[in-house]
C-alpha positions as protocol buffer text, in pm:
chain_id: "A"
residue {
  index: 1
  type: MET
  ca { x: 62 y: -53 z: -44 }
}
residue {
  index: 2
  type: GLY
  ca { x: 294 y: 231 z: 92 }
}
residue {
  index: 3
  type: LEU
  ca { x: 434 y: 190 z: -184 }
}
residue {
  index: 4
  type: SER
  ca { x: 152 y: 217 z: -434 }
}
residue {
  index: 5
  type: LEU
  ca { x: 106 y: 555 z: -329 }
}
residue {
  index: 6
  type: ILE
  ca { x: 491 y: 661 z: -299 }
}
residue {
  index: 7
  type: GLU
  ca { x: 464 y: 506 z: -745 }
}
residue {
  index: 8
  type: GLY
  ca { x: 75 y: 732 z: -729 }
}
residue {
  index: 9
  type: LEU
  ca { x: 220 y: 1042 z: -635 }
}
residue {
  index: 10
  type: THR
  ca { x: 606 y: 1013 z: -820 }
}
residue {
  index: 11
  type: LYS
  ca { x: 346 y: 934 z: -1149 }
}
residue {
  index: 12
  type: SER
  ca { x: 82 y: 1156 z: -1100 }
}
residue {
  index: 13
  type: LEU
  ca { x: 309 y: 1446 z: -947 }
}
residue {
  index: 14
  type: ALA
  ca { x: 569 y: 1378 z: -1242 }
}
residue {
  index: 15
  type: MET
  ca { x: 340 y: 1352 z: -1529 }
}
residue {
  index: 16
  type: THR
  ca { x: 92 y: 1711 z: -1367 }
}
residue {
  index: 17
  type: VAL
  ca { x: 323 y: 1858 z: -1394 }
}
residue {
  index: 18
  type: LEU
  ca { x: 473 y: 1828 z: -1773 }
}
residue {
  index: 19
  type: SER
  ca { x: 136 y: 1851 z: -1977 }
}
residue {
  index: 20
  type: GLU
  ca { x: 33 y: 2119 z: -1726 }
}
residue {
  index: 21
  type: ILE
  ca { x: 361 y: 2348 z: -1760 }
}
residue {
  index: 22
  type: GLY
  ca { x: 270 y: 2585 z: -2129 }
}
residue {
  index: 23
  type: ASP
  ca { x: -107 y: 2408 z: -2099 }
}
residue {
  index: 24
  type: LYS
  ca { x: -377 y: 2643 z: -2223 }
}
residue {
  index: 25
  type: THR
  ca { x: -485 y: 2704 z: -1895 }
}
residue {
  index: 26
  type: PHE
  ca { x: -101 y: 2752 z: -1772 }
}
residue {
  index: 27
  type: PHE
  ca { x: -114 y: 3063 z: -1983 }
}
residue {
  index: 28
  type: ALA
  ca { x: -530 y: 3189 z: -1898 }
}
residue {
  index: 29
  type: ALA
  ca { x: -423 y: 3176 z: -1520 }
}
residue {
  index: 30
  type: ALA
  ca { x: -92 y: 3336 z: -1650 }
}
residue {
  index: 31
  type: ILE
  ca { x: -250 y: 3638 z: -1839 }
}
residue {
  index: 32
  type: LEU
  ca { x: -543 y: 3673 z: -1584 }
}
residue {
  index: 33
  type: ALA
  ca { x: -294 y: 3730 z: -1239 }
}
residue {
  index: 34
  type: MET
  ca { x: -213 y: 4007 z: -1502 }
}
residue {
  index: 35
  type: ARG
  ca { x: -550 y: 4211 z: -1510 }
}
residue {
  index: 36
  type: HIS
  ca { x: -663 y: 4104 z: -1176 }
}
residue {
  index: 37
  type: PRO
  ca { x: -545 y: 4023 z: -784 }
}
residue {
  index: 38
  type: ARG
  ca { x: -328 y: 3772 z: -781 }
}
residue {
  index: 39
  type: LYS
  ca { x: -478 y: 3621 z: -493 }
}
residue {
  index: 40
  type: VAL
  ca { x: -804 y: 3543 z: -721 }
}
residue {
  index: 41
  type: VAL
  ca { x: -684 y: 3440 z: -975 }
}
residue {
  index: 42
  type: LEU
  ca { x: -469 y: 3176 z: -829 }
}
residue {
  index: 43
  type: SER
  ca { x: -764 y: 3052 z: -598 }
}
residue {
  index: 44
  type: GLY
  ca { x: -1048 y: 2996 z: -902 }
}
residue {
  index: 45
  type: CYS
  ca { x: -766 y: 2786 z: -1064 }
}
residue {
  index: 46
  type: LEU
  ca { x: -676 y: 2624 z: -768 }
}
residue {
  index: 47
  type: LEU
  ca { x: -1007 y: 2528 z: -695 }
}
residue {
  index: 48
  type: ALA
  ca { x: -1125 y: 2469 z: -1032 }
}
residue {
  index: 49
  type: LEU
  ca { x: -781 y: 2206 z: -1061 }
}
residue {
  index: 50
  type: ILE
  ca { x: -807 y: 2052 z: -696 }
}
residue {
  index: 51
  type: VAL
  ca { x: -1201 y: 1992 z: -821 }
}
residue {
  index: 52
  type: MET
  ca { x: -1089 y: 1840 z: -1169 }
}
residue {
  index: 53
  type: THR
  ca { x: -796 y: 1592 z: -1010 }
}
residue {
  index: 54
  type: ILE
  ca { x: -1060 y: 1420 z: -738 }
}
residue {
  index: 55
  type: LEU
  ca { x: -1328 y: 1396 z: -996 }
}
residue {
  index: 56
  type: SER
  ca { x: -1093 y: 1219 z: -1264 }
}
residue {
  index: 57
  type: ALA
  ca { x: -905 y: 1057 z: -968 }
}
residue {
  index: 58
  type: SER
  ca { x: -1330 y: 904 z: -840 }
}
residue {
  index: 59
  type: LEU
  ca { x: -1378 y: 821 z: -1215 }
}
residue {
  index: 60
  type: GLY
  ca { x: -1045 y: 574 z: -1283 }
}
residue {
  index: 61
  type: TRP
  ca { x: -1046 y: 470 z: -870 }
}
residue {
  index: 62
  type: ALA
  ca { x: -1421 y: 302 z: -965 }
}
residue {
  index: 63
  type: ALA
  ca { x: -1363 y: 151 z: -1340 }
}
residue {
  index: 64
  type: PRO
  ca { x: -1183 y: -200 z: -1229 }
}
residue {
  index: 65
  type: ASN
  ca { x: -1475 y: -176 z: -979 }
}
residue {
  index: 66
  type: LEU
  ca { x: -1659 y: -152 z: -1325 }
}
residue {
  index: 67
  type: ILE
  ca { x: -1420 y: -287 z: -1526 }
}
residue {
  index: 68
  type: SER
  ca { x: -1231 y: -590 z: -1498 }
}
residue {
  index: 69
  type: ARG
  ca { x: -887 y: -508 z: -1350 }
}
residue {
  index: 70
  type: LYS
  ca { x: -690 y: -654 z: -1631 }
}
residue {
  index: 71
  type: TRP
  ca { x: -947 y: -452 z: -1939 }
}
residue {
  index: 72
  type: THR
  ca { x: -784 y: -115 z: -1698 }
}
residue {
  index: 73
  type: HIS
  ca { x: -431 y: -197 z: -1683 }
}
residue {
  index: 74
  type: HIS
  ca { x: -438 y: -317 z: -2100 }
}
residue {
  index: 75
  type: VAL
  ca { x: -668 y: -8 z: -2146 }
}
residue {
  index: 76
  type: THR
  ca { x: -443 y: 240 z: -1923 }
}
residue {
  index: 77
  type: THR
  ca { x: -50 y: 104 z: -2086 }
}
residue {
  index: 78
  type: LEU
  ca { x: -258 y: 195 z: -2449 }
}
residue {
  index: 79
  type: LEU
  ca { x: -406 y: 548 z: -2316 }
}
residue {
  index: 80
  type: PHE
  ca { x: 39 y: 609 z: -2182 }
}
residue {
  index: 81
  type: PHE
  ca { x: 121 y: 506 z: -2530 }
}
residue {
  index: 82
  type: GLY
  ca { x: -70 y: 689 z: -2771 }
}
residue {
  index: 83
  type: PHE
  ca { x: -62 y: 1001 z: -2516 }
}
residue {
  index: 84
  type: GLY
  ca { x: 276 y: 939 z: -2527 }
}
residue {
  index: 85
  type: PHE
  ca { x: 278 y: 975 z: -2935 }
}
residue {
  index: 86
  type: TRP
  ca { x: 87 y: 1225 z: -2966 }
}
residue {
  index: 87
  type: SER
  ca { x: 291 y: 1439 z: -2754 }
}
residue {
  index: 88
  type: LEU
  ca { x: 642 y: 1366 z: -2966 }
}
residue {
  index: 89
  type: TRP
  ca { x: 386 y: 1490 z: -3270 }
}
residue {
  index: 90
  type: GLU
  ca { x: 326 y: 1812 z: -3163 }
}
residue {
  index: 91
  type: GLY
  ca { x: 644 y: 1837 z: -3081 }
}
residue {
  index: 92
  type: PHE
  ca { x: 794 y: 1742 z: -3362 }
}
residue {
  index: 93
  type: THR
  ca { x: 465 y: 1984 z: -3573 }
}
residue {
  index: 94
  type: GLU
  ca { x: 552 y: 2264 z: -3387 }
}
residue {
  index: 95
  type: ASP
  ca { x: 580 y: 2546 z: -3521 }
}
residue {
  index: 96
  type: GLY
  ca { x: 539 y: 2866 z: -3314 }
}
residue {
  index: 97
  type: GLU
  ca { x: 737 y: 2843 z: -2967 }
}
residue {
  index: 98
  type: ALA
  ca { x: 480 y: 3119 z: -2845 }
}
residue {
  index: 99
  type: GLU
  ca { x: 133 y: 2992 z: -3032 }
}
residue {
  index: 100
  type: GLU
  ca { x: -53 y: 2802 z: -2748 }
}
residue {
  index: 101
  type: PHE
  ca { x: 62 y: 3186 z: -2525 }
}
residue {
  index: 102
  type: ALA
  ca { x: -72 y: 3423 z: -2809 }
}
residue {
  index: 103
  type: GLU
  ca { x: -428 y: 3241 z: -2951 }
}
residue {
  index: 104
  type: VAL
  ca { x: -469 y: 3266 z: -2517 }
}
residue {
  index: 105
  type: GLU
  ca { x: -432 y: 3605 z: -2446 }
}
residue {
  index: 106
  type: ALA
  ca { x: -647 y: 3709 z: -2845 }
}
residue {
  index: 107
  type: LYS
  ca { x: -939 y: 3545 z: -2670 }
}
residue {
  index: 108
  type: LEU
  ca { x: -897 y: 3697 z: -2393 }
}
residue {
  index: 109
  type: SER
  ca { x: -851 y: 3989 z: -2446 }
}
residue {
  index: 110
  type: ALA
  ca { x: -1116 y: 3997 z: -2688 }
}
residue {
  index: 111
  type: ASP
  ca { x: -1408 y: 3854 z: -2447 }
}
residue {
  index: 112
  type: TRP
  ca { x: -1243 y: 4208 z: -2217 }
}
residue {
  index: 113
  type: LYS
  ca { x: -1324 y: 4391 z: -2505 }
}
residue {
  index: 114
  type: ALA
  ca { x: -1647 y: 4313 z: -2579 }
}
residue {
  index: 115
  type: GLU
  ca { x: -1760 y: 4353 z: -2167 }
}
residue {
  index: 116
  type: GLY
  ca { x: -1595 y: 4731 z: -2203 }
}
residue {
  index: 117
  type: VAL
  ca { x: -1818 y: 4745 z: -2537 }
}
residue {
  index: 118
  type: SER
  ca { x: -2120 y: 4687 z: -2442 }
}
residue {
  index: 119
  type: SER
  ca { x: -2116 y: 4818 z: -2078 }
}
residue {
  index: 120
  type: LYS
  ca { x: -1990 y: 5180 z: -2242 }
}
residue {
  index: 121
  type: ASP
  ca { x: -2269 y: 5210 z: -2426 }
}
residue {
  index: 122
  type: ASN
  ca { x: -2530 y: 5106 z: -2221 }
}
residue {
  index: 123
  type: PRO
  ca { x: -2346 y: 5203 z: -1847 }
}
residue {
  index: 124
  type: LYS
  ca { x: -2734 y: 5141 z: -1703 }
}
residue {
  index: 125
  type: ASN
  ca { x: -2687 y: 4804 z: -1753 }
}
residue {
  index: 126
  type: ASP
  ca { x: -2449 y: 4766 z: -1499 }
}
residue {
  index: 127
  type: ASP
  ca { x: -2684 y: 4838 z: -1267 }
}
residue {
  index: 128
  type: LEU
  ca { x: -2939 y: 4616 z: -1396 }
}
residue {
  index: 129
  type: LYS
  ca { x: -2655 y: 4363 z: -1403 }
}
residue {
  index: 130
  type: LYS
  ca { x: -2601 y: 4418 z: -1060 }
}
residue {
  index: 131
  type: GLN
  ca { x: -2901 y: 4391 z: -904 }
}
residue {
  index: 132
  type: GLN
  ca { x: -2993 y: 4041 z: -1138 }
}
residue {
  index: 133
  type: ARG
  ca { x: -2616 y: 3868 z: -1063 }
}
residue {
  index: 134
  type: PRO
  ca { x: -2641 y: 3533 z: -1117 }
}
residue {
  index: 135
  type: PHE
  ca { x: -2695 y: 3308 z: -744 }
}
residue {
  index: 136
  type: LEU
  ca { x: -2276 y: 3249 z: -723 }
}
residue {
  index: 137
  type: THR
  ca { x: -2128 y: 3581 z: -772 }
}
residue {
  index: 138
  type: GLN
  ca { x: -2360 y: 3626 z: -450 }
}
residue {
  index: 139
  type: PHE
  ca { x: -2073 y: 3496 z: -227 }
}
residue {
  index: 140
  type: PHE
  ca { x: -1771 y: 3505 z: -497 }
}
residue {
  index: 141
  type: SER
  ca { x: -1640 y: 3738 z: -748 }
}
residue {
  index: 142
  type: PRO
  ca { x: -1698 y: 3740 z: -1064 }
}
residue {
  index: 143
  type: ILE
  ca { x: -1298 y: 3737 z: -1092 }
}
residue {
  index: 144
  type: PHE
  ca { x: -1274 y: 3439 z: -937 }
}
residue {
  index: 145
  type: LEU
  ca { x: -1495 y: 3251 z: -1101 }
}
residue {
  index: 146
  type: LYS
  ca { x: -1512 y: 3325 z: -1528 }
}
residue {
  index: 147
  type: ALA
  ca { x: -1101 y: 3155 z: -1331 }
}
residue {
  index: 148
  type: PHE
  ca { x: -1243 y: 2960 z: -1201 }
}
residue {
  index: 149
  type: SER
  ca { x: -1474 y: 2838 z: -1532 }
}
residue {
  index: 150
  type: ILE
  ca { x: -1212 y: 2866 z: -1779 }
}
residue {
  index: 151
  type: THR
  ca { x: -1001 y: 2647 z: -1553 }
}
residue {
  index: 152
  type: PHE
  ca { x: -1267 y: 2411 z: -1525 }
}
residue {
  index: 153
  type: PHE
  ca { x: -1360 y: 2383 z: -1854 }
}
residue {
  index: 154
  type: GLY
  ca { x: -1005 y: 2396 z: -2033 }
}
residue {
  index: 155
  type: GLU
  ca { x: -947 y: 2109 z: -1853 }
}
residue {
  index: 156
  type: TRP
  ca { x: -1221 y: 1877 z: -1893 }
}
residue {
  index: 157
  type: GLY
  ca { x: -1154 y: 1614 z: -2179 }
}
residue {
  index: 158
  type: ASP
  ca { x: -827 y: 1701 z: -2156 }
}
residue {
  index: 159
  type: LYS
  ca { x: -492 y: 1494 z: -2214 }
}
residue {
  index: 160
  type: SER
  ca { x: -421 y: 1544 z: -1923 }
}
residue {
  index: 161
  type: GLN
  ca { x: -683 y: 1440 z: -1687 }
}
residue {
  index: 162
  type: ILE
  ca { x: -787 y: 1102 z: -1924 }
}
residue {
  index: 163
  type: ALA
  ca { x: -410 y: 997 z: -1824 }
}
residue {
  index: 164
  type: THR
  ca { x: -455 y: 1135 z: -1486 }
}
residue {
  index: 165
  type: ILE
  ca { x: -828 y: 897 z: -1449 }
}
residue {
  index: 166
  type: GLY
  ca { x: -607 y: 641 z: -1693 }
}
residue {
  index: 167
  type: LEU
  ca { x: -285 y: 582 z: -1395 }
}
residue {
  index: 168
  type: ALA
  ca { x: -594 y: 623 z: -1085 }
}
residue {
  index: 169
  type: SER
  ca { x: -699 y: 311 z: -1233 }
}
residue {
  index: 170
  type: ASP
  ca { x: -456 y: 198 z: -1239 }
}
residue {
  index: 171
  type: VAL
  ca { x: -236 y: 259 z: -948 }
}
residue {
  index: 172
  type: ASN
  ca { x: -311 y: 371 z: -608 }
}
residue {
  index: 173
  type: PRO
  ca { x: -592 y: 639 z: -664 }
}
residue {
  index: 174
  type: LEU
  ca { x: -492 y: 891 z: -343 }
}
residue {
  index: 175
  type: GLY
  ca { x: -144 y: 862 z: -424 }
}
residue {
  index: 176
  type: VAL
  ca { x: -242 y: 962 z: -782 }
}
residue {
  index: 177
  type: VAL
  ca { x: -444 y: 1371 z: -576 }
}
residue {
  index: 178
  type: PHE
  ca { x: -232 y: 1434 z: -440 }
}
residue {
  index: 179
  type: GLY
  ca { x: 21 y: 1444 z: -610 }
}
residue {
  index: 180
  type: GLY
  ca { x: -217 y: 1556 z: -917 }
}
residue {
  index: 181
  type: ILE
  ca { x: -324 y: 1885 z: -702 }
}
residue {
  index: 182
  type: VAL
  ca { x: 78 y: 1868 z: -604 }
}
residue {
  index: 183
  type: GLY
  ca { x: 153 y: 1892 z: -953 }
}
residue {
  index: 184
  type: GLN
  ca { x: -155 y: 2183 z: -1065 }
}
residue {
  index: 185
  type: ALA
  ca { x: -43 y: 2393 z: -704 }
}
residue {
  index: 186
  type: LEU
  ca { x: 243 y: 2443 z: -878 }
}
residue {
  index: 187
  type: CYS
  ca { x: 253 y: 2448 z: -1255 }
}
residue {
  index: 188
  type: THR
  ca { x: -56 y: 2777 z: -1131 }
}
residue {
  index: 189
  type: THR
  ca { x: 182 y: 2931 z: -850 }
}
residue {
  index: 190
  type: ALA
  ca { x: 482 y: 2942 z: -1142 }
}
residue {
  index: 191
  type: ALA
  ca { x: 228 y: 3117 z: -1392 }
}
residue {
  index: 192
  type: VAL
  ca { x: 36 y: 3374 z: -1170 }
}
residue {
  index: 193
  type: LEU
  ca { x: 378 y: 3473 z: -955 }
}
residue {
  index: 194
  type: GLY
  ca { x: 564 y: 3479 z: -1327 }
}
residue {
  index: 195
  type: GLY
  ca { x: 323 y: 3633 z: -1565 }
}
residue {
  index: 196
  type: LYS
  ca { x: 348 y: 3748 z: -1902 }
}
residue {
  index: 197
  type: SER
  ca { x: 746 y: 3709 z: -1844 }
}
residue {
  index: 198
  type: LEU
  ca { x: 741 y: 3349 z: -1777 }
}
residue {
  index: 199
  type: ALA
  ca { x: 478 y: 3228 z: -1998 }
}
residue {
  index: 200
  type: SER
  ca { x: 662 y: 3380 z: -2320 }
}
residue {
  index: 201
  type: GLN
  ca { x: 953 y: 3151 z: -2268 }
}
residue {
  index: 202
  type: ILE
  ca { x: 841 y: 2808 z: -2204 }
}
residue {
  index: 203
  type: SER
  ca { x: 976 y: 2601 z: -2472 }
}
residue {
  index: 204
  type: GLU
  ca { x: 633 y: 2483 z: -2537 }
}
residue {
  index: 205
  type: LYS
  ca { x: 871 y: 2180 z: -2837 }
}
residue {
  index: 206
  type: MET
  ca { x: 1015 y: 2112 z: -2520 }
}
residue {
  index: 207
  type: VAL
  ca { x: 758 y: 2051 z: -2290 }
}
residue {
  index: 208
  type: ALA
  ca { x: 551 y: 1802 z: -2522 }
}
residue {
  index: 209
  type: LEU
  ca { x: 896 y: 1635 z: -2656 }
}
residue {
  index: 210
  type: SER
  ca { x: 948 y: 1568 z: -2262 }
}
residue {
  index: 211
  type: SER
  ca { x: 573 y: 1477 z: -2162 }
}
residue {
  index: 212
  type: GLY
  ca { x: 586 y: 1246 z: -2487 }
}
residue {
  index: 213
  type: ILE
  ca { x: 880 y: 991 z: -2365 }
}
residue {
  index: 214
  type: LEU
  ca { x: 748 y: 1109 z: -1972 }
}
residue {
  index: 215
  type: PHE
  ca { x: 419 y: 952 z: -2082 }
}
residue {
  index: 216
  type: LEU
  ca { x: 623 y: 518 z: -2359 }
}
residue {
  index: 217
  type: ILE
  ca { x: 850 y: 521 z: -2003 }
}
residue {
  index: 218
  type: PHE
  ca { x: 478 y: 495 z: -1829 }
}
residue {
  index: 219
  type: GLY
  ca { x: 326 y: 280 z: -2121 }
}
residue {
  index: 220
  type: LEU
  ca { x: 633 y: 80 z: -2122 }
}
residue {
  index: 221
  type: GLN
  ca { x: 628 y: 57 z: -1739 }
}
residue {
  index: 222
  type: SER
  ca { x: 293 y: -11 z: -1752 }
}
residue {
  index: 223
  type: PHE
  ca { x: 360 y: -285 z: -2018 }
}
residue {
  index: 224
  type: LEU
  ca { x: 591 y: -497 z: -1824 }
}
residue {
  index: 225
  type: SER
  ca { x: 437 y: -528 z: -1552 }
}
residue {
  index: 226
  type: GLU
  ca { x: 125 y: -694 z: -1759 }
}
residue {
  index: 227
  type: ALA
  ca { x: 424 y: -901 z: -1904 }
}
residue {
  index: 228
  type: GLU
  ca { x: 581 y: -975 z: -1539 }
}
residue {
  index: 229
  type: ASN
  ca { x: 267 y: -1113 z: -1422 }
}
residue {
  index: 230
  type: SER
  ca { x: 80 y: -1253 z: -1650 }
}
């Protein structure tokens, strides 16, 4: 149990750090932190990532109870190899170092401009919006909710989420949760504190190649453990 916990934690930590650095949600956190209070952005992004990690690990933990452990192990092995080759392909075919950062920045800037224009055109809308605020905004700041929603829905169905589900079905899910949360906290804190200067210096190509190699190592290890048990 102890070794399984450590294995889950180390694998999840390494996978999370390499998957999240240079990811769209990483860049979104960096850009949001440049325009809004860092503490609010960090708390919103972190909560979303913690919730997503727990949900993904729970799905992975439940999978062997619905399908035989042998089949979940086979699927996990294939996922690791698939994500490994996918990441390597992305790394070798990447054209620009800051393409994804520029894409996220342009999208968020367009949203901010649209919000600014609508409020300028009709200032009365601000009073109406305050009176008709959604239920959650009465307890949480709009910036916190924006950081949470951008991060949560940005991660949903992402490669790292699916890999977390697969990993939790094969090793100790508690270790996967702890490792994932620590990895997410490290990456998000770096994004929020480092801002654009850090995000623009990250080589997306090197991150993709490194994560691809890591996924292939996990896949090979999973395949060899399967062969030994058979």
